[in-house]
CSV table of C-alpha atoms in Angstrom, one decimal:
chain,number,residue,atom,x,y,z
A,27,MET,CA,30.4,25.4,4.6
A,28,LYS,CA,31.9,27.5,7.3
A,29,VAL,CA,29.9,26.1,10.3
A,30,SER,CA,33.1,24.8,12.0
A,31,ALA,CA,34.3,28.4,12.4
A,32,LEU,CA,31.2,29.4,14.4
A,33,ILE,CA,31.7,27.1,17.4
A,34,ARG,CA,34.6,26.0,19.6
A,35,SER,CA,35.0,24.0,22.9
A,36,SER,CA,37.0,24.1,26.1
A,37,VAL,CA,37.9,20.4,26.9
A,38,VAL,CA,41.2,19.0,25.8
A,39,VAL,CA,40.5,15.6,24.1
A,40,ALA,CA,43.1,12.9,24.0
A,41,ILE,CA,44.8,12.6,20.6
A,42,THR,CA,44.8,9.1,19.0
A,43,THR,CA,47.9,6.9,19.1
A,44,LEU,CA,48.6,7.7,15.5
A,45,LEU,CA,48.6,11.4,16.0
A,46,LEU,CA,50.7,11.2,19.2
A,47,GLN,CA,53.3,9.2,17.4
A,48,ALA,CA,53.4,11.7,14.5
A,49,PRO,CA,55.3,15.0,14.6
A,50,ALA,CA,53.3,17.8,16.2
A,51,PHE,CA,53.1,19.5,12.8
A,52,ALA,CA,54.2,18.9,9.2
A,53,ALA,CA,54.9,21.0,6.2
A,54,SER,CA,51.2,21.7,5.6
A,55,SER,CA,47.7,20.2,6.2
A,56,VAL,CA,47.9,17.6,3.5
A,57,TRP,CA,48.1,13.9,4.2
A,58,LYS,CA,48.6,10.8,2.0
A,59,ILE,CA,46.2,8.0,2.7
A,60,SER,CA,47.2,4.6,1.4
A,61,LYS,CA,46.5,0.9,1.4
A,62,GLY,CA,49.0,-1.2,-0.4
A,63,ASN,CA,49.9,0.5,-3.7
A,64,ASP,CA,46.7,2.6,-3.8
A,65,GLU,CA,46.7,6.1,-2.4
A,66,LEU,CA,44.9,9.4,-2.3
A,67,TYR,CA,45.5,12.8,-0.7
A,68,LEU,CA,43.4,14.4,2.0
A,69,GLY,CA,43.8,18.1,2.5
A,70,GLY,CA,42.3,20.2,5.4
A,71,THR,CA,41.0,23.5,4.2
A,72,ILE,CA,40.2,26.9,5.5
A,73,HIS,CA,37.0,28.0,3.8
A,74,MET,CA,37.9,31.7,3.8
A,75,LEU,CA,41.4,33.2,3.4
A,76,PRO,CA,42.8,36.7,3.1
A,77,PRO,CA,44.8,37.3,-0.1
A,78,SER,CA,48.0,37.3,2.0
A,79,ALA,CA,47.5,33.5,2.6
A,80,PHE,CA,48.3,32.8,-1.1
A,81,PRO,CA,50.2,31.2,-2.6
A,82,LEU,CA,49.0,28.0,-0.9
A,83,PRO,CA,51.6,25.6,0.7
A,84,ALA,CA,53.4,23.6,-2.0
A,85,GLU,CA,51.9,20.4,-0.8
A,86,PHE,CA,48.4,21.4,-1.9
A,87,GLU,CA,49.6,22.3,-5.4
A,88,GLN,CA,51.6,19.1,-5.8
A,89,ALA,CA,48.8,16.9,-4.5
A,90,TYR,CA,46.4,18.6,-6.9
A,91,GLN,CA,48.8,17.9,-9.8
A,92,LYS,CA,49.0,14.3,-8.9
A,93,ALA,CA,45.2,13.9,-8.6
A,94,ASP,CA,42.8,12.9,-11.3
A,95,VAL,CA,39.7,13.8,-9.3
A,96,VAL,CA,39.0,16.6,-6.7
A,97,VAL,CA,36.5,15.6,-4.0
A,98,LEU,CA,34.8,18.4,-1.9
A,99,GLU,CA,32.4,18.4,1.0
A,100,ALA,CA,29.7,19.7,-1.3
A,101,LYS,CA,29.3,21.6,-4.5
A,102,LEU,CA,30.0,25.3,-3.9
A,103,PRO,CA,27.1,27.6,-4.7
A,104,ASP,CA,27.3,29.6,-7.9
A,105,PRO,CA,26.3,33.2,-7.1
A,106,ALA,CA,25.0,33.6,-10.6
A,107,ASP,CA,22.6,30.7,-10.1
A,108,GLN,CA,19.4,32.5,-9.1
A,109,GLN,CA,17.4,29.3,-8.7
A,110,ALA,CA,19.9,27.9,-6.3
A,111,THR,CA,20.1,31.2,-4.4
A,112,MET,CA,16.3,31.2,-4.0
A,113,ALA,CA,16.3,27.6,-2.8
A,114,MET,CA,19.0,28.5,-0.2
A,115,ILE,CA,17.0,31.5,1.1
A,116,ALA,CA,13.9,29.3,1.3
A,117,LYS,CA,15.8,26.7,3.4
A,118,LEU,CA,17.2,29.2,5.8
A,119,SER,CA,14.1,31.3,6.2
A,120,TYR,CA,11.0,30.8,8.4
A,121,SER,CA,8.0,29.7,6.4
A,122,ASN,CA,5.2,29.5,8.9
A,123,GLY,CA,4.9,33.1,9.9
A,124,ASP,CA,7.6,32.8,12.6
A,125,THR,CA,10.4,35.4,12.9
A,126,LEU,CA,13.7,35.4,14.7
A,127,THR,CA,12.8,38.2,17.1
A,128,GLN,CA,9.7,36.3,18.2
A,129,LYS,CA,11.9,33.5,19.3
A,130,LEU,CA,14.4,35.7,21.2
A,131,SER,CA,13.9,37.0,24.7
A,132,PRO,CA,13.9,40.8,25.1
A,133,LYS,CA,17.4,40.7,26.5
A,134,VAL,CA,18.8,38.8,23.6
A,135,ARG,CA,16.9,40.9,21.1
A,136,GLN,CA,18.5,44.0,22.6
A,137,SER,CA,22.0,42.4,22.5
A,138,LEU,CA,21.4,41.6,18.8
A,139,THR,CA,20.2,45.1,18.1
A,140,ASP,CA,23.2,46.7,19.8
A,141,TYR,CA,25.6,44.5,17.9
A,142,LEU,CA,24.0,45.1,14.5
A,143,LYS,CA,23.9,48.8,15.1
A,144,THR,CA,27.7,48.9,15.0
A,145,PHE,CA,27.4,47.8,11.3
A,146,ASN,CA,24.4,50.2,10.6
A,147,LEU,CA,22.1,47.2,10.4
A,148,THR,CA,18.9,46.3,12.3
A,149,PRO,CA,17.4,43.0,13.5
A,150,GLN,CA,14.5,43.6,11.1
A,151,GLN,CA,16.9,43.0,8.2
A,152,PHE,CA,17.5,39.4,9.5
A,153,ASN,CA,14.1,38.7,11.0
A,154,ALA,CA,12.9,36.3,8.4
A,155,PHE,CA,16.1,34.1,8.7
A,156,LYS,CA,16.8,31.2,11.0
A,157,PRO,CA,19.6,31.4,13.7
A,158,GLY,CA,22.2,29.4,11.7
A,159,PHE,CA,22.1,31.9,8.8
A,160,VAL,CA,22.2,34.9,11.1
A,161,ALA,CA,25.2,33.4,12.9
A,162,MET,CA,27.0,32.9,9.6
A,163,GLN,CA,26.3,36.5,8.7
A,164,ILE,CA,27.7,37.7,12.0
A,165,ALA,CA,30.9,35.8,11.3
A,166,MET,CA,31.0,37.3,7.8
A,167,LEU,CA,30.6,40.8,9.1
A,168,GLU,CA,33.6,40.3,11.5
A,169,LEU,CA,35.8,38.9,8.7
A,170,GLN,CA,34.9,41.6,6.3
A,171,LYS,CA,35.7,44.2,8.9
A,172,ALA,CA,39.1,42.6,9.4
A,173,GLY,CA,39.7,42.3,5.7
A,174,MET,CA,39.8,38.5,5.8
A,175,ALA,CA,36.7,37.5,3.9
A,176,GLY,CA,38.5,36.2,0.8
A,177,GLU,CA,38.3,33.1,-1.4
A,178,GLY,CA,39.1,29.9,0.5
A,179,VAL,CA,41.0,26.8,-0.4
A,180,ASP,CA,37.9,25.0,-1.7
A,181,ALA,CA,36.9,27.8,-4.1
A,182,TYR,CA,40.5,28.1,-5.3
A,183,PHE,CA,40.7,24.4,-6.3
A,184,VAL,CA,37.2,24.4,-7.8
A,185,LYS,CA,38.3,27.1,-10.2
A,186,LYS,CA,41.5,25.2,-11.1
A,187,ALA,CA,39.7,21.9,-11.5
A,188,THR,CA,37.1,23.5,-13.8
A,189,THR,CA,39.7,25.1,-15.9
A,190,ASP,CA,41.7,21.9,-16.1
A,191,ALA,CA,38.6,19.8,-16.8
A,192,LYS,CA,39.3,17.6,-13.8
A,193,THR,CA,36.4,15.6,-12.4
A,194,GLN,CA,34.8,17.0,-9.2
A,195,GLN,CA,32.9,14.8,-6.8
A,196,TYR,CA,31.2,15.5,-3.4
A,197,LEU,CA,30.8,13.8,0.0
A,198,GLU,CA,27.5,15.6,0.7
A,199,THR,CA,24.7,17.4,-1.1
A,200,VAL,CA,24.1,21.1,-0.9
A,201,GLU,CA,20.7,20.3,0.4
A,202,PHE,CA,22.1,18.3,3.3
A,203,GLN,CA,24.4,21.2,4.3
A,204,LEU,CA,21.5,23.7,4.1
A,205,ASP,CA,19.4,21.5,6.3
A,206,LEU,CA,22.3,21.3,8.8
A,207,MET,CA,22.6,25.1,8.9
A,208,ALA,CA,18.8,25.5,9.1
A,209,ALA,CA,18.7,23.2,12.2
A,210,MET,CA,21.4,25.1,14.1
A,211,GLY,CA,19.9,26.9,17.1
A,212,ALA,CA,16.4,25.6,16.6
A,213,GLY,CA,14.8,25.4,20.0
A,214,THR,CA,17.7,27.1,21.8
A,215,GLU,CA,17.6,30.4,19.9
A,216,ASP,CA,18.5,32.5,23.0
A,217,GLN,CA,21.6,30.5,24.0
A,218,PHE,CA,22.7,30.1,20.4
A,219,MET,CA,22.5,33.8,19.5
A,220,LEU,CA,24.1,34.9,22.8
A,221,ALA,CA,27.0,32.5,22.3
A,222,ASN,CA,27.7,33.8,18.8
A,223,LEU,CA,27.3,37.4,19.8
A,224,LYS,CA,29.7,36.9,22.8
A,225,ARG,CA,32.4,35.4,20.5
A,226,ALA,CA,31.8,37.7,17.5
A,227,ASP,CA,34.8,39.9,18.2
A,228,GLU,CA,37.0,36.8,18.5
A,229,THR,CA,36.2,35.6,14.9
A,230,ALA,CA,39.0,37.3,13.0
A,231,GLU,CA,41.6,36.4,15.6
A,232,LEU,CA,40.5,32.8,15.6
A,233,LEU,CA,40.8,32.7,11.8
A,234,ARG,CA,44.3,34.1,12.0
A,235,GLN,CA,45.3,31.4,14.5
A,236,SER,CA,43.6,28.8,12.4
A,237,ILE,CA,45.5,29.9,9.3
A,238,ALA,CA,48.8,29.8,11.1
A,239,ALA,CA,48.2,26.3,12.4
A,240,TRP,CA,46.8,25.1,9.1
A,241,GLN,CA,49.7,26.4,7.1
A,242,VAL,CA,52.2,24.1,9.0
A,243,GLY,CA,49.8,21.2,9.6
A,244,ASP,CA,49.8,21.7,13.4
A,245,ILE,CA,47.0,19.3,14.1
A,246,GLN,CA,47.0,19.8,17.9
A,247,ALA,CA,46.6,23.6,17.5
A,248,LEU,CA,43.8,23.1,15.0
A,249,GLU,CA,41.9,20.9,17.5
A,250,ARG,CA,42.4,23.5,20.3
A,251,ILE,CA,41.3,26.4,18.1
A,252,LEU,CA,38.5,24.9,16.1
A,253,LEU,CA,37.0,22.1,18.3
A,254,ASN,CA,37.6,22.2,22.0
A,255,ASP,CA,34.8,24.5,23.1
A,256,ALA,CA,32.1,22.6,21.3
A,257,ARG,CA,32.8,19.3,22.9
A,258,ALA,CA,32.0,20.8,26.3
A,259,ASP,CA,29.6,23.7,25.6
A,260,ASP,CA,27.4,22.1,22.9
A,261,PRO,CA,28.0,18.4,22.5
A,262,ALA,CA,24.8,17.9,20.5
A,263,SER,CA,25.9,20.4,17.8
A,264,PHE,CA,29.4,19.0,17.9
A,265,ALA,CA,28.1,15.5,17.2
A,266,LEU,CA,25.9,16.9,14.4
A,267,LEU,CA,28.5,19.1,12.7
A,268,PHE,CA,31.6,17.0,13.2
A,269,THR,CA,31.4,13.5,14.7
A,270,GLN,CA,28.5,12.2,12.6
A,271,ARG,CA,29.6,13.7,9.4
A,272,ASN,CA,33.2,12.4,9.8
A,273,GLN,CA,31.8,8.9,10.3
A,274,ASP,CA,29.5,9.2,7.3
A,275,TRP,CA,32.5,10.2,5.1
A,276,ILE,CA,34.7,7.2,5.9
A,277,PRO,CA,32.8,4.6,3.8
A,278,LYS,CA,32.6,7.2,1.0
A,279,ILE,CA,36.4,7.7,1.1
A,280,GLN,CA,36.9,4.0,1.2
A,281,GLN,CA,35.0,3.6,-2.0
A,282,LEU,CA,37.5,5.8,-3.7
A,283,PHE,CA,40.2,3.1,-3.4
A,284,GLY,CA,40.6,0.5,-6.2
A,285,ASN,CA,39.1,2.6,-8.9
A,286,GLY,CA,42.3,3.3,-10.9
A,287,GLN,CA,42.2,7.0,-10.1
A,288,ARG,CA,43.9,9.2,-7.5
A,289,GLU,CA,41.8,11.7,-5.6
A,290,LEU,CA,42.5,14.9,-3.7
A,291,ILE,CA,39.8,15.2,-1.0
A,292,LEU,CA,39.3,18.6,0.5
A,293,VAL,CA,37.4,19.0,3.8
A,294,GLY,CA,37.4,21.7,6.5
A,295,ALA,CA,40.4,21.6,8.7
A,296,GLY,CA,38.2,21.0,11.8
A,297,HIS,CA,37.3,17.6,10.5
A,298,LEU,CA,40.8,16.2,10.7
A,299,PRO,CA,41.9,16.3,14.4
A,300,GLY,CA,41.0,14.3,17.4
A,301,LYS,CA,39.9,10.7,18.1
A,302,ASP,CA,36.7,11.2,16.1
A,303,GLY,CA,38.5,13.1,13.3
A,304,VAL,CA,38.8,11.7,9.7
A,305,LEU,CA,42.6,11.0,10.1
A,306,ALA,CA,42.1,8.8,13.2
A,307,LEU,CA,39.0,7.1,11.7
A,308,LEU,CA,40.9,6.2,8.5
A,309,SER,CA,43.8,4.9,10.6
A,310,THR,CA,41.5,2.7,12.7
A,311,ALA,CA,40.0,1.4,9.4
A,312,GLY,CA,43.4,0.1,8.4
A,313,TYR,CA,44.7,2.8,6.1
A,314,GLN,CA,48.2,4.2,6.4
A,315,VAL,CA,48.0,7.9,7.2
A,316,GLU,CA,51.1,10.0,6.8
A,317,HIS,CA,52.0,13.6,6.2
A,318,PHE,CA,52.5,14.5,2.5
A,319,THR,CA,55.7,16.5,1.9
A,320,ALA,CA,56.2,18.4,-1.3
A,321,VAL,CA,59.2,17.7,-3.5
A,322,GLN,CA,61.4,20.7,-3.3
A,323,PRO,CA,62.6,22.1,-6.7
A,324,LYS,CA,66.3,21.4,-7.4
């Protein structure tokens, strides 16, 4: 899910010793995680990419070829699955007679009205939905306007793995991610919507910056672009969206060692940087973490 693209933070957090000792950036956002002779690959992804971002860096393709299993954050929704679509709508909609506009002050309702009017939309079209869903739609509107709302790394490799009959596994359930989105902004609807409206016109530029940093594995830039605002502005959401999930993933990644298979794990690029990021947590747990560099054709 694209939740990490909706919030940022303004405090520079110290990088771990591991990351400080590593080069500022590598060939791409793919790392090799190993313990002894056992290894797997960890790739940071951008969930939405414009067509110009393809082909992907060679490290992604080579790591995929070496992997027996592709591990994703959660199973990607199938647009043709009407039952799943209805379940998603139910999770992200109010079910007790509440509406979004009831939970917003007149000032914020007007700000939302003015914003949606620029897309020939009205608040009534979103009134049944919870703030997290509306925030995601605001980001989508901006990316579509900028011509950047294309298939992401995750969807690309799901198609490849399906075609190649490679096993696909998941770190989380779809239901967990929907619950996470449904909880966003609950109880702080005014502040949440204002923050997303205020930053709406930055969405496309932030994605451009994120793609540029992601393509070369610039971990420090990814932290600055994707994470820094949230640590200061909304620490509770940051803990929910990043810190806790990163910590929950570590034992699941550890269980992938010693099984006779090699995995390619794909998680949003915002989960990799910082002292609470997946790379630092794996290093602290005793694994060797190093940039993966593709073999250049002769």
